[in-house]
Short mmCIF file of N, CA, C and O in Angstrom, two decimals:
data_model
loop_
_atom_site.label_atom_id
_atom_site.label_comp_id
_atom_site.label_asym_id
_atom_site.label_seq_id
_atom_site.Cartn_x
_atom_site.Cartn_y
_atom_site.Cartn_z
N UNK A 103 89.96 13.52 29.44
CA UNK A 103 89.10 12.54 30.05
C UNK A 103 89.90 11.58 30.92
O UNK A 103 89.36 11.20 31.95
N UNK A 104 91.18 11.13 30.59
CA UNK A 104 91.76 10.35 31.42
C UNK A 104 92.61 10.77 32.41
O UNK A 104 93.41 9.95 32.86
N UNK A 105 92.58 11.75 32.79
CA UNK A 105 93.73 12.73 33.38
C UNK A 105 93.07 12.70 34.73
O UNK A 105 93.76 13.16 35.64
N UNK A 106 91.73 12.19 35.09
CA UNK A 106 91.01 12.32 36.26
C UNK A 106 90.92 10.54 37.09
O UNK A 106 90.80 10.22 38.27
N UNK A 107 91.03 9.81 35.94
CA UNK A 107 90.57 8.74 36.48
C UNK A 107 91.65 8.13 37.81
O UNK A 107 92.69 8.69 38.16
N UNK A 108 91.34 7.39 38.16
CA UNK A 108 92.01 6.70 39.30
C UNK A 108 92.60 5.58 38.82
O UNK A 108 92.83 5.39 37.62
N UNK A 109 92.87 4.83 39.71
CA UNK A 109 93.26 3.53 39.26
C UNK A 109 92.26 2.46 40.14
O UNK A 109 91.28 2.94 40.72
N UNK A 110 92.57 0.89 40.22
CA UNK A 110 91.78 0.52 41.16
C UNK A 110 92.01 0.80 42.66
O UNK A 110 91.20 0.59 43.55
N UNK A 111 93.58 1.43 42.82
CA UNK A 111 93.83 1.28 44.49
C UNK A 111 93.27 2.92 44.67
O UNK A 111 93.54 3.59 45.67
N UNK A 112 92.88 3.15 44.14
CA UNK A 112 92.23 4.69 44.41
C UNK A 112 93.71 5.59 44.53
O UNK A 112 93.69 6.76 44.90
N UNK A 113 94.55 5.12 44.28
CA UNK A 113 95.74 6.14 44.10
C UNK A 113 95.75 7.17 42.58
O UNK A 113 95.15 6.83 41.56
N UNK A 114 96.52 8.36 42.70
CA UNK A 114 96.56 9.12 42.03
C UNK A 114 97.20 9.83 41.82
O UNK A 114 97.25 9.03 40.89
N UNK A 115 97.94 10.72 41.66
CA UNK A 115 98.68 12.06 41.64
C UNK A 115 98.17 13.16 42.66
O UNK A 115 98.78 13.78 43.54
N UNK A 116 96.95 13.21 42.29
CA UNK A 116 96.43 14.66 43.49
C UNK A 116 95.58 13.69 44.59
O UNK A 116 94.44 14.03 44.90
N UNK A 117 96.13 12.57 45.11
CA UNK A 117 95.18 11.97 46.06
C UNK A 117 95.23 12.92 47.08
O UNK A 117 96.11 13.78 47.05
N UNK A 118 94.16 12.86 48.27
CA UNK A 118 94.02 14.04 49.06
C UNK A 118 94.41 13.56 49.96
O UNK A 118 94.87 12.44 49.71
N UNK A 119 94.52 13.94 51.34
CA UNK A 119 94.99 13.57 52.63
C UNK A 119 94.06 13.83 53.71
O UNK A 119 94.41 14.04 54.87
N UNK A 120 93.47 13.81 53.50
CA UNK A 120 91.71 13.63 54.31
C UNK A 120 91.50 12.83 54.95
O UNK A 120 91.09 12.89 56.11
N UNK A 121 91.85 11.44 53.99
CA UNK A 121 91.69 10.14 54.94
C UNK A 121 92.40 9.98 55.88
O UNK A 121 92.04 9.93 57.05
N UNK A 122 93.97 9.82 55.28
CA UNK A 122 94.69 9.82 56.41
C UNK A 122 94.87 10.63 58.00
O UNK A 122 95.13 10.20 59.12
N UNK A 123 94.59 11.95 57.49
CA UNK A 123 94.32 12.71 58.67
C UNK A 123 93.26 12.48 59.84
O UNK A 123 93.23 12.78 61.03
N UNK A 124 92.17 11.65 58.74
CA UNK A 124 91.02 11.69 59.70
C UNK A 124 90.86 10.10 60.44
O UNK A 124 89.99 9.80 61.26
N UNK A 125 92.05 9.11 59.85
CA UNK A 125 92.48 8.03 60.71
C UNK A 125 93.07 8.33 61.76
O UNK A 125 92.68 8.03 62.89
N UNK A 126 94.11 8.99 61.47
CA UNK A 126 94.69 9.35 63.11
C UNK A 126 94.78 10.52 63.75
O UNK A 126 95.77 10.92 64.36
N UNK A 127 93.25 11.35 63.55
CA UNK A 127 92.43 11.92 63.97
C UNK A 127 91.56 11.02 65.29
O UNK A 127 91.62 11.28 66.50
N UNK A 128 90.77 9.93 64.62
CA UNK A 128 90.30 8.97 65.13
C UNK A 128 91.00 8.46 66.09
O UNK A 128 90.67 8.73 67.24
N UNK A 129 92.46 7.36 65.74
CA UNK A 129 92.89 7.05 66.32
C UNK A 129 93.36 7.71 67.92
O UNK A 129 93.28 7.19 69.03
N UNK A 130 93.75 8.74 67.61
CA UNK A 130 94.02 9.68 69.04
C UNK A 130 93.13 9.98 69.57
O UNK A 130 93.27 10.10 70.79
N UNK A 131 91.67 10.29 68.95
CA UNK A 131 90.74 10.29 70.15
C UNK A 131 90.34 9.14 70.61
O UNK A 131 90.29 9.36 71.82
N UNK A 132 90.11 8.34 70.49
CA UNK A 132 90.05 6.48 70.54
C UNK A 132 91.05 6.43 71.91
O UNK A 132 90.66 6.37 73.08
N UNK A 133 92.43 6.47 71.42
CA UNK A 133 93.31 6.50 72.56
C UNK A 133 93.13 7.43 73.86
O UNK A 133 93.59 7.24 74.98
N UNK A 134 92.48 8.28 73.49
CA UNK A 134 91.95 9.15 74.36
C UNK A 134 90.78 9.09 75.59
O UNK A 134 90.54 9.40 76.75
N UNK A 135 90.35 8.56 74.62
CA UNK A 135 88.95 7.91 75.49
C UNK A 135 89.12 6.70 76.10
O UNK A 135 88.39 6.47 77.06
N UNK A 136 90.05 5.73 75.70
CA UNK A 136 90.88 4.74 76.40
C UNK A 136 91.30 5.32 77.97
O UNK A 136 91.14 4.81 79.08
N UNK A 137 91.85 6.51 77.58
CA UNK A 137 92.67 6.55 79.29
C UNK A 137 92.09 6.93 80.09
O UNK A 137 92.14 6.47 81.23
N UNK A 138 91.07 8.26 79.60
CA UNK A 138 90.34 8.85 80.73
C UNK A 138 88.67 8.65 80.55
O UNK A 138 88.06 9.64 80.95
N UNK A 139 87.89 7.67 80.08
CA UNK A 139 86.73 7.33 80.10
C UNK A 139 86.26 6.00 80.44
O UNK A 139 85.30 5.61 81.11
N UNK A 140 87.02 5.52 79.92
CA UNK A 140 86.65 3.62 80.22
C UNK A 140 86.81 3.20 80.83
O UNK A 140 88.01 3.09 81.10
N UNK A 141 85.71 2.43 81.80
CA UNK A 141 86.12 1.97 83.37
C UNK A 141 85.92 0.74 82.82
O UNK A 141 85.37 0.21 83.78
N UNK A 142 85.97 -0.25 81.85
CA UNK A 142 85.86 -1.61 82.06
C UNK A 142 87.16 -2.04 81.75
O UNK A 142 87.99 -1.84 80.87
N UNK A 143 86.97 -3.06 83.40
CA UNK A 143 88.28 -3.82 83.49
C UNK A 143 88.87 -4.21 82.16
O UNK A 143 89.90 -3.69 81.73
N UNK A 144 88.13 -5.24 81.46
CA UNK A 144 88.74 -5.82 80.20
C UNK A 144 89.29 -4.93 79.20
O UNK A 144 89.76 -5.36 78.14
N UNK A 145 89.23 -3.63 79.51
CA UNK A 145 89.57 -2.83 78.55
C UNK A 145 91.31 -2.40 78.64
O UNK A 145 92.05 -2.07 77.71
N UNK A 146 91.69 -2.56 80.29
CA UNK A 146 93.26 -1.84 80.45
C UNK A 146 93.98 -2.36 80.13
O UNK A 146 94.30 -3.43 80.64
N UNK A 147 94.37 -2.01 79.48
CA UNK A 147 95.99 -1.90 78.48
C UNK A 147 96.28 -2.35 77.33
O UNK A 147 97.12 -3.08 76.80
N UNK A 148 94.96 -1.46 76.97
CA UNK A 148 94.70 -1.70 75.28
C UNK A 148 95.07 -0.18 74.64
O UNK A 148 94.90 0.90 75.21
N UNK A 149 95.45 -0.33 73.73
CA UNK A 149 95.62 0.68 73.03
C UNK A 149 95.13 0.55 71.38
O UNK A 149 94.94 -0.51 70.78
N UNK A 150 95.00 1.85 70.85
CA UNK A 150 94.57 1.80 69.41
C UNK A 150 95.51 2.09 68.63
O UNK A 150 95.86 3.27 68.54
N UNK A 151 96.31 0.81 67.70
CA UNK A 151 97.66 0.86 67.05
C UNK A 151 97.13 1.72 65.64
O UNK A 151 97.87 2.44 64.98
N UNK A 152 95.52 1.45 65.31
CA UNK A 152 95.51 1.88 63.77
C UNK A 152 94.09 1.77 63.36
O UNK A 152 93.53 0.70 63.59
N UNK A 153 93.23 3.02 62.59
CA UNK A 153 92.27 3.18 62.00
C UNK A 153 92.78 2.86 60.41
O UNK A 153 93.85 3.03 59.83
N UNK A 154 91.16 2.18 59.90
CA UNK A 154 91.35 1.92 58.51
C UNK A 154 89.74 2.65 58.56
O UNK A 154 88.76 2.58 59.29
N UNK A 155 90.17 3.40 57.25
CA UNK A 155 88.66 3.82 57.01
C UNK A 155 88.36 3.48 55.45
O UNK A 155 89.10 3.13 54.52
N UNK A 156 86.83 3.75 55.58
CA UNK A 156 86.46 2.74 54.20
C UNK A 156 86.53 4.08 53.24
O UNK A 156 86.36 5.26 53.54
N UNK A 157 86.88 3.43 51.88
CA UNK A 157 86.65 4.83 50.88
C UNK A 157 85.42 5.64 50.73
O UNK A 157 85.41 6.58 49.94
N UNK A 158 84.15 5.25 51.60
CA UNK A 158 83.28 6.11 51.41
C UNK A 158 83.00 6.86 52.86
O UNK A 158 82.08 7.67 52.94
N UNK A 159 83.67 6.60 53.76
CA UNK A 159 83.59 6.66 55.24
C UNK A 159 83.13 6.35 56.20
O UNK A 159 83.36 6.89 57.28
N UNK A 160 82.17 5.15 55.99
CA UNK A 160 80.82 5.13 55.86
C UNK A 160 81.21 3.29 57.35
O UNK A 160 80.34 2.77 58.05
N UNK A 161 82.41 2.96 57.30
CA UNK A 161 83.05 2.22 58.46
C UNK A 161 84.37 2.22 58.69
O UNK A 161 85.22 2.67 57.92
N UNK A 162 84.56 1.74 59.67
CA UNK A 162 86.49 2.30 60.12
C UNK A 162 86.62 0.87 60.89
O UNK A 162 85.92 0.43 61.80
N UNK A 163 87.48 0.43 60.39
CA UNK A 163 87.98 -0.24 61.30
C UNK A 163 89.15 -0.36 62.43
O UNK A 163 90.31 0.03 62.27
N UNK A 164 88.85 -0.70 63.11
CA UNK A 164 90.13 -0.37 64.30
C UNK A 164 90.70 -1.53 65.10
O UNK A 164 90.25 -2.12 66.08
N UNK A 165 91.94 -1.72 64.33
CA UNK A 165 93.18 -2.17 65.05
C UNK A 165 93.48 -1.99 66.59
O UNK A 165 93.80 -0.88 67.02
N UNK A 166 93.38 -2.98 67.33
CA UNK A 166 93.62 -3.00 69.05
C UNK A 166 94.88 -3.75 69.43
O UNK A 166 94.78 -4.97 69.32
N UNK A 167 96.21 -3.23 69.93
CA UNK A 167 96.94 -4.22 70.89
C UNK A 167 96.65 -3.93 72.09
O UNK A 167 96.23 -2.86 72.54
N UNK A 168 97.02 -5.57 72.97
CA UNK A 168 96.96 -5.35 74.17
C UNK A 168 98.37 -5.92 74.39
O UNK A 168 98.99 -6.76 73.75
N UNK A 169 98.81 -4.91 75.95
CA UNK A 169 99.81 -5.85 76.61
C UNK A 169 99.81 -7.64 77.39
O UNK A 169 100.64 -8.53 77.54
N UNK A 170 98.13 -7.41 77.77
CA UNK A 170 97.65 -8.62 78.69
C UNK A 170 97.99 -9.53 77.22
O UNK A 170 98.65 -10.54 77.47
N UNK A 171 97.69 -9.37 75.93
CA UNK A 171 97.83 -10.38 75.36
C UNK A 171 98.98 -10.74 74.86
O UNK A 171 99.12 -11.96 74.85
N UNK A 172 99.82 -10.17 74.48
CA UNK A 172 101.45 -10.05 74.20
C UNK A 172 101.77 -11.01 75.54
O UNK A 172 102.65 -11.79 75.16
N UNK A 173 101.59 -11.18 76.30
CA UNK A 173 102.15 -11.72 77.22
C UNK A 173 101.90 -12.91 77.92
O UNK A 173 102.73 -13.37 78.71
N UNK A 174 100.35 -13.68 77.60
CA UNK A 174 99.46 -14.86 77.76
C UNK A 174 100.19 -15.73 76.71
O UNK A 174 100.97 -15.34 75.85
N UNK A 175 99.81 -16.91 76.95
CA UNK A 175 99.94 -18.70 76.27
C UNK A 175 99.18 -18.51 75.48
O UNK A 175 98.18 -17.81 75.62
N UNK A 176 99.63 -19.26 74.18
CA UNK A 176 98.65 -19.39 73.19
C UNK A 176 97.16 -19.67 73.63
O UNK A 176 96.22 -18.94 73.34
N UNK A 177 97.09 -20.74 74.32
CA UNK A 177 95.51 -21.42 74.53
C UNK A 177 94.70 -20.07 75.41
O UNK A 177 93.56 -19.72 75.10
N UNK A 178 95.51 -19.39 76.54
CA UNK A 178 95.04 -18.50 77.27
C UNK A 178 94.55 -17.38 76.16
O UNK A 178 93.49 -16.83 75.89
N UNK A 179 95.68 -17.34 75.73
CA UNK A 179 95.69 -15.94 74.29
C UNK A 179 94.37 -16.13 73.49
O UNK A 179 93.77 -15.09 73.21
N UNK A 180 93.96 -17.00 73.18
CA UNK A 180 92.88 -17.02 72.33
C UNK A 180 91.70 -16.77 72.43
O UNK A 180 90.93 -16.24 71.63
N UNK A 181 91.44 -17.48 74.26
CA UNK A 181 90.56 -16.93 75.21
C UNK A 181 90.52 -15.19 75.21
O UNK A 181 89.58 -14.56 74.74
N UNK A 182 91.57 -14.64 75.74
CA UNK A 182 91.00 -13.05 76.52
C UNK A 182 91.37 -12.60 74.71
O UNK A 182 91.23 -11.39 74.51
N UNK A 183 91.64 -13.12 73.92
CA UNK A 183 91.79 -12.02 72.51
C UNK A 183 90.17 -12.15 72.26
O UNK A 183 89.66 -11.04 72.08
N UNK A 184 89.24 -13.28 72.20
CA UNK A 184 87.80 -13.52 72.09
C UNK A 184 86.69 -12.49 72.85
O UNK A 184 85.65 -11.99 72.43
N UNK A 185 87.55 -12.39 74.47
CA UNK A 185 86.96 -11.74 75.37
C UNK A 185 87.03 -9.95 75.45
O UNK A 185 86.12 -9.22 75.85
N UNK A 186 88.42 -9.52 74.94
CA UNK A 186 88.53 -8.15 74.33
C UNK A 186 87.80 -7.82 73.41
O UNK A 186 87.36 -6.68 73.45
N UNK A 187 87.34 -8.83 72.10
CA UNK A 187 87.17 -8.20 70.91
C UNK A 187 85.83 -7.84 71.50
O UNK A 187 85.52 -6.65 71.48
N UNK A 188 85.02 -8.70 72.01
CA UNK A 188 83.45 -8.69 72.65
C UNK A 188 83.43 -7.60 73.48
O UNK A 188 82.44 -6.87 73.39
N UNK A 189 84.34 -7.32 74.30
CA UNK A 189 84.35 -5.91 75.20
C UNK A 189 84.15 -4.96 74.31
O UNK A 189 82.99 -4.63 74.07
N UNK A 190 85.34 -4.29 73.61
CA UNK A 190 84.87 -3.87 72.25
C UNK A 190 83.85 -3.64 71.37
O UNK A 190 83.55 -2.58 70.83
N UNK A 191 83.22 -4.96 71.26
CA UNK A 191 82.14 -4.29 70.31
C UNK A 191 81.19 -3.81 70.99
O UNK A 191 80.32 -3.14 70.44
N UNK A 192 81.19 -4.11 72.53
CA UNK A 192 79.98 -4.02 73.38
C UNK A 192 80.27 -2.31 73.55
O UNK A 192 79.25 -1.63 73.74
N UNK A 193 81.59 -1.58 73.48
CA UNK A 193 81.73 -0.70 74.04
C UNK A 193 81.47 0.51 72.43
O UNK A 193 81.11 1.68 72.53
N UNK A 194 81.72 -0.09 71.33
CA UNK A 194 81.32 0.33 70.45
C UNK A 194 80.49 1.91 69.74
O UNK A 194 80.75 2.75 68.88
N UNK A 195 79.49 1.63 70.65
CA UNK A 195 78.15 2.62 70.39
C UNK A 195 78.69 3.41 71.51
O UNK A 195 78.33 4.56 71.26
N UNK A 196 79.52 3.41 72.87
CA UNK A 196 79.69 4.21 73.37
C UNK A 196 80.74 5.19 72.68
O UNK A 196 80.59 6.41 72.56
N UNK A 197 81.74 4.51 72.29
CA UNK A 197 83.02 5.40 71.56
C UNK A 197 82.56 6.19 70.50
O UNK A 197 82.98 7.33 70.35
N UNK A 198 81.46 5.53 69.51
CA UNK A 198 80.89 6.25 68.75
C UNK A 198 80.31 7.53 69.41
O UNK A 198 80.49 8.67 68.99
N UNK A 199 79.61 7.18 70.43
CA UNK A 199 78.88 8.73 70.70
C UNK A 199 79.95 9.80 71.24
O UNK A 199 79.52 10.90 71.61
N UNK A 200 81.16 9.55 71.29
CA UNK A 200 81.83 9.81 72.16
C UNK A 200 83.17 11.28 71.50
O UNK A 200 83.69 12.32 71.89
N UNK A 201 83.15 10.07 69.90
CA UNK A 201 83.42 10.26 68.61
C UNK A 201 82.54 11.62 68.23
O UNK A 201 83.15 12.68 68.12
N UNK A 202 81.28 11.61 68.07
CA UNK A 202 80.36 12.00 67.55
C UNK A 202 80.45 13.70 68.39
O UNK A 202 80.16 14.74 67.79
N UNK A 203 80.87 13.66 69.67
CA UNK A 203 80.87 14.58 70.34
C UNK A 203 81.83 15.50 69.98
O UNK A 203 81.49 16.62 69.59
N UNK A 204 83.54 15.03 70.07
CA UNK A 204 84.25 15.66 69.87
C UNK A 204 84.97 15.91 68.51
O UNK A 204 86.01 16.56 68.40
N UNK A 205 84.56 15.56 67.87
CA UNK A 205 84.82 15.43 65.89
C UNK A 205 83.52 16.34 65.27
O UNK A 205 82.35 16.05 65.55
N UNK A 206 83.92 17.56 64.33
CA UNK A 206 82.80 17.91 63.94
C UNK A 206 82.34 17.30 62.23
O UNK A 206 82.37 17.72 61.07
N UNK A 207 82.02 16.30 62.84
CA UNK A 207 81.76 15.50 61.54
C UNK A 207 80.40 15.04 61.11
O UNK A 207 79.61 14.43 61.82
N UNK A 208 80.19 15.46 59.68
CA UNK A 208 78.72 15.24 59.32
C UNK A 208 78.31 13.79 59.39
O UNK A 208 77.18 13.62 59.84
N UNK A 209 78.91 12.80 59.08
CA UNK A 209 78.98 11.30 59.58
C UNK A 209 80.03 10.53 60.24
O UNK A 209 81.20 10.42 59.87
N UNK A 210 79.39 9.96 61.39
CA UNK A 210 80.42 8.73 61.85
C UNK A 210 80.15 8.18 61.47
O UNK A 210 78.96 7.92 61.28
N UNK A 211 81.61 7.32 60.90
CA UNK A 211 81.16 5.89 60.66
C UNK A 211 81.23 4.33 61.55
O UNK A 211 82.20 4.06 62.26
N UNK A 212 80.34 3.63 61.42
CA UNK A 212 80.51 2.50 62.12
C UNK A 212 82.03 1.90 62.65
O UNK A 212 83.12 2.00 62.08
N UNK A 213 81.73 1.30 63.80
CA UNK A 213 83.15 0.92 63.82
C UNK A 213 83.25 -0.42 64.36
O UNK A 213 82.58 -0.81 65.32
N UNK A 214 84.26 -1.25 63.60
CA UNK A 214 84.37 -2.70 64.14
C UNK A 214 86.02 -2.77 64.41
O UNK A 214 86.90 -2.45 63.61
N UNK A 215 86.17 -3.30 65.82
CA UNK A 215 87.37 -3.95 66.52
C UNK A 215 87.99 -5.12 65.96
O UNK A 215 87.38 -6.18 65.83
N UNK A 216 89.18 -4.95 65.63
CA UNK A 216 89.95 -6.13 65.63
C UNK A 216 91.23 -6.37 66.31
O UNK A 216 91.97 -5.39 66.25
N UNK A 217 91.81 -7.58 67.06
CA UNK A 217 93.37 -7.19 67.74
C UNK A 217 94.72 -7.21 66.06
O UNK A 217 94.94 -7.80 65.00
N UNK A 218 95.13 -6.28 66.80
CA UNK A 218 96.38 -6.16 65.91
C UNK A 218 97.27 -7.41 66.20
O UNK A 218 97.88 -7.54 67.26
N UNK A 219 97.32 -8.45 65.05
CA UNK A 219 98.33 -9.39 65.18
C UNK A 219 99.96 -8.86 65.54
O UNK A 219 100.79 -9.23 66.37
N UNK A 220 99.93 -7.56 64.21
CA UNK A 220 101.73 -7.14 64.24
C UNK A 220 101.78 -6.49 65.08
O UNK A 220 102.96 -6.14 65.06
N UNK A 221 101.16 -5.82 66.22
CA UNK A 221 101.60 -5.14 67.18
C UNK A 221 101.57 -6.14 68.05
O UNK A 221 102.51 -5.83 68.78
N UNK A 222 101.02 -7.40 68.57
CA UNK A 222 101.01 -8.28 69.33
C UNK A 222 102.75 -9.45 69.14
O UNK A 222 103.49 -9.95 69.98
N UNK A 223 102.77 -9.45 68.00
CA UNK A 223 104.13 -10.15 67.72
C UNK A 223 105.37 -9.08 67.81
O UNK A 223 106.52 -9.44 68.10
N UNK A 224 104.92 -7.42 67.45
CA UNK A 224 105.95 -7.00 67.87
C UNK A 224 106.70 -7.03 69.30
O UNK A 224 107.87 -7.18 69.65
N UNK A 225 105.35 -6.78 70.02
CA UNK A 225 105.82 -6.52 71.07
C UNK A 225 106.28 -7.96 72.31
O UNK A 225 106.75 -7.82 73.44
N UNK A 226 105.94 -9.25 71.58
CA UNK A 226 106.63 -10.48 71.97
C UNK A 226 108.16 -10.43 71.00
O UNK A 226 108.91 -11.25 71.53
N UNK A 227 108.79 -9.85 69.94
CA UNK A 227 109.96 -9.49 69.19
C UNK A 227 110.45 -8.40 70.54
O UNK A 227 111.44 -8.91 71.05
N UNK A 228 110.19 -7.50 71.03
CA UNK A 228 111.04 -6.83 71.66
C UNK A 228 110.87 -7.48 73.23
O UNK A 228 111.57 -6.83 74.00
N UNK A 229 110.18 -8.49 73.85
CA UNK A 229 110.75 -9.07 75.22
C UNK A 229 111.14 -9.96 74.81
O UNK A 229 110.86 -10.73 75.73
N UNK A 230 111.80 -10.79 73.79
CA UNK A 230 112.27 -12.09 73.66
C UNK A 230 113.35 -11.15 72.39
O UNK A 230 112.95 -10.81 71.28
N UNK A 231 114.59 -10.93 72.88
CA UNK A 231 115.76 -10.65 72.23
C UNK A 231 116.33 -11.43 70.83
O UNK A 231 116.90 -10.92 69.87
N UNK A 232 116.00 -12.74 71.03
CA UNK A 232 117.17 -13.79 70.72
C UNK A 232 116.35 -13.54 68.83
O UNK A 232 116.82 -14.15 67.87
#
């Protein structure tokens, strides 16, 4: 009887690799549809650092850096990080269908945008040396 149970982090011995595969599954088509589908301005030079998917699959969330923001003033930064996330969600239902097309998957799940802080500080760590 106990030889099956989980723990609370859902870790295990025979955990499967499903999820993970099917994050950056996601992720690369995401990035994909980034380069050659999306004509809105607010969208260039964003990239998708990272899918989180929920344990039932059922929403994903997705991690966004941008270069435009790595590279803005705080006060500016706060502005176009407000103005991406809204691009984003607006663009949302398109990626989903988009998702939906090229994944043969019995459910998509919802998806909500967020900017990646650590890819945004990384990439101010590698133009500022010191």
């Amino acid at each position: 009887m106990g030889k099956h149970r989980t723990s609370r982090g859902g870790e295990h011995r025979g955990a499967g690799v499903r999820h993970p595969r099917l994050e950056e599954l996601f992720r690369e088509e995401l990035n994909s549809i980034l380069d050659f589908e999306i004509t809105d301005p607010r969208l260039e030079g964003t990239r998708i650092s990272m899918v989180e998917l929920s344990r039932d699959g059922s929403r994903a969330r997705v991690w966004v850096s941008s270069r435009a923001e790595a590279n803005a003033n705080a006060n500016a930064g706060a502005q176009s990080a407000l103005v991406l996330e809204l691009a984003f969600e607006r663009a949302a239902g398109f990626f989903r269908r988009r998702l939906c097309e090229a994944l043969p998957l019995k459910r998509m799940p919802d998806l909500s945008f967020r900017l990646d802080p650590a890819a945004s500080a990384g990439t101010l760590n590698e133009l500022d040396p010191d």
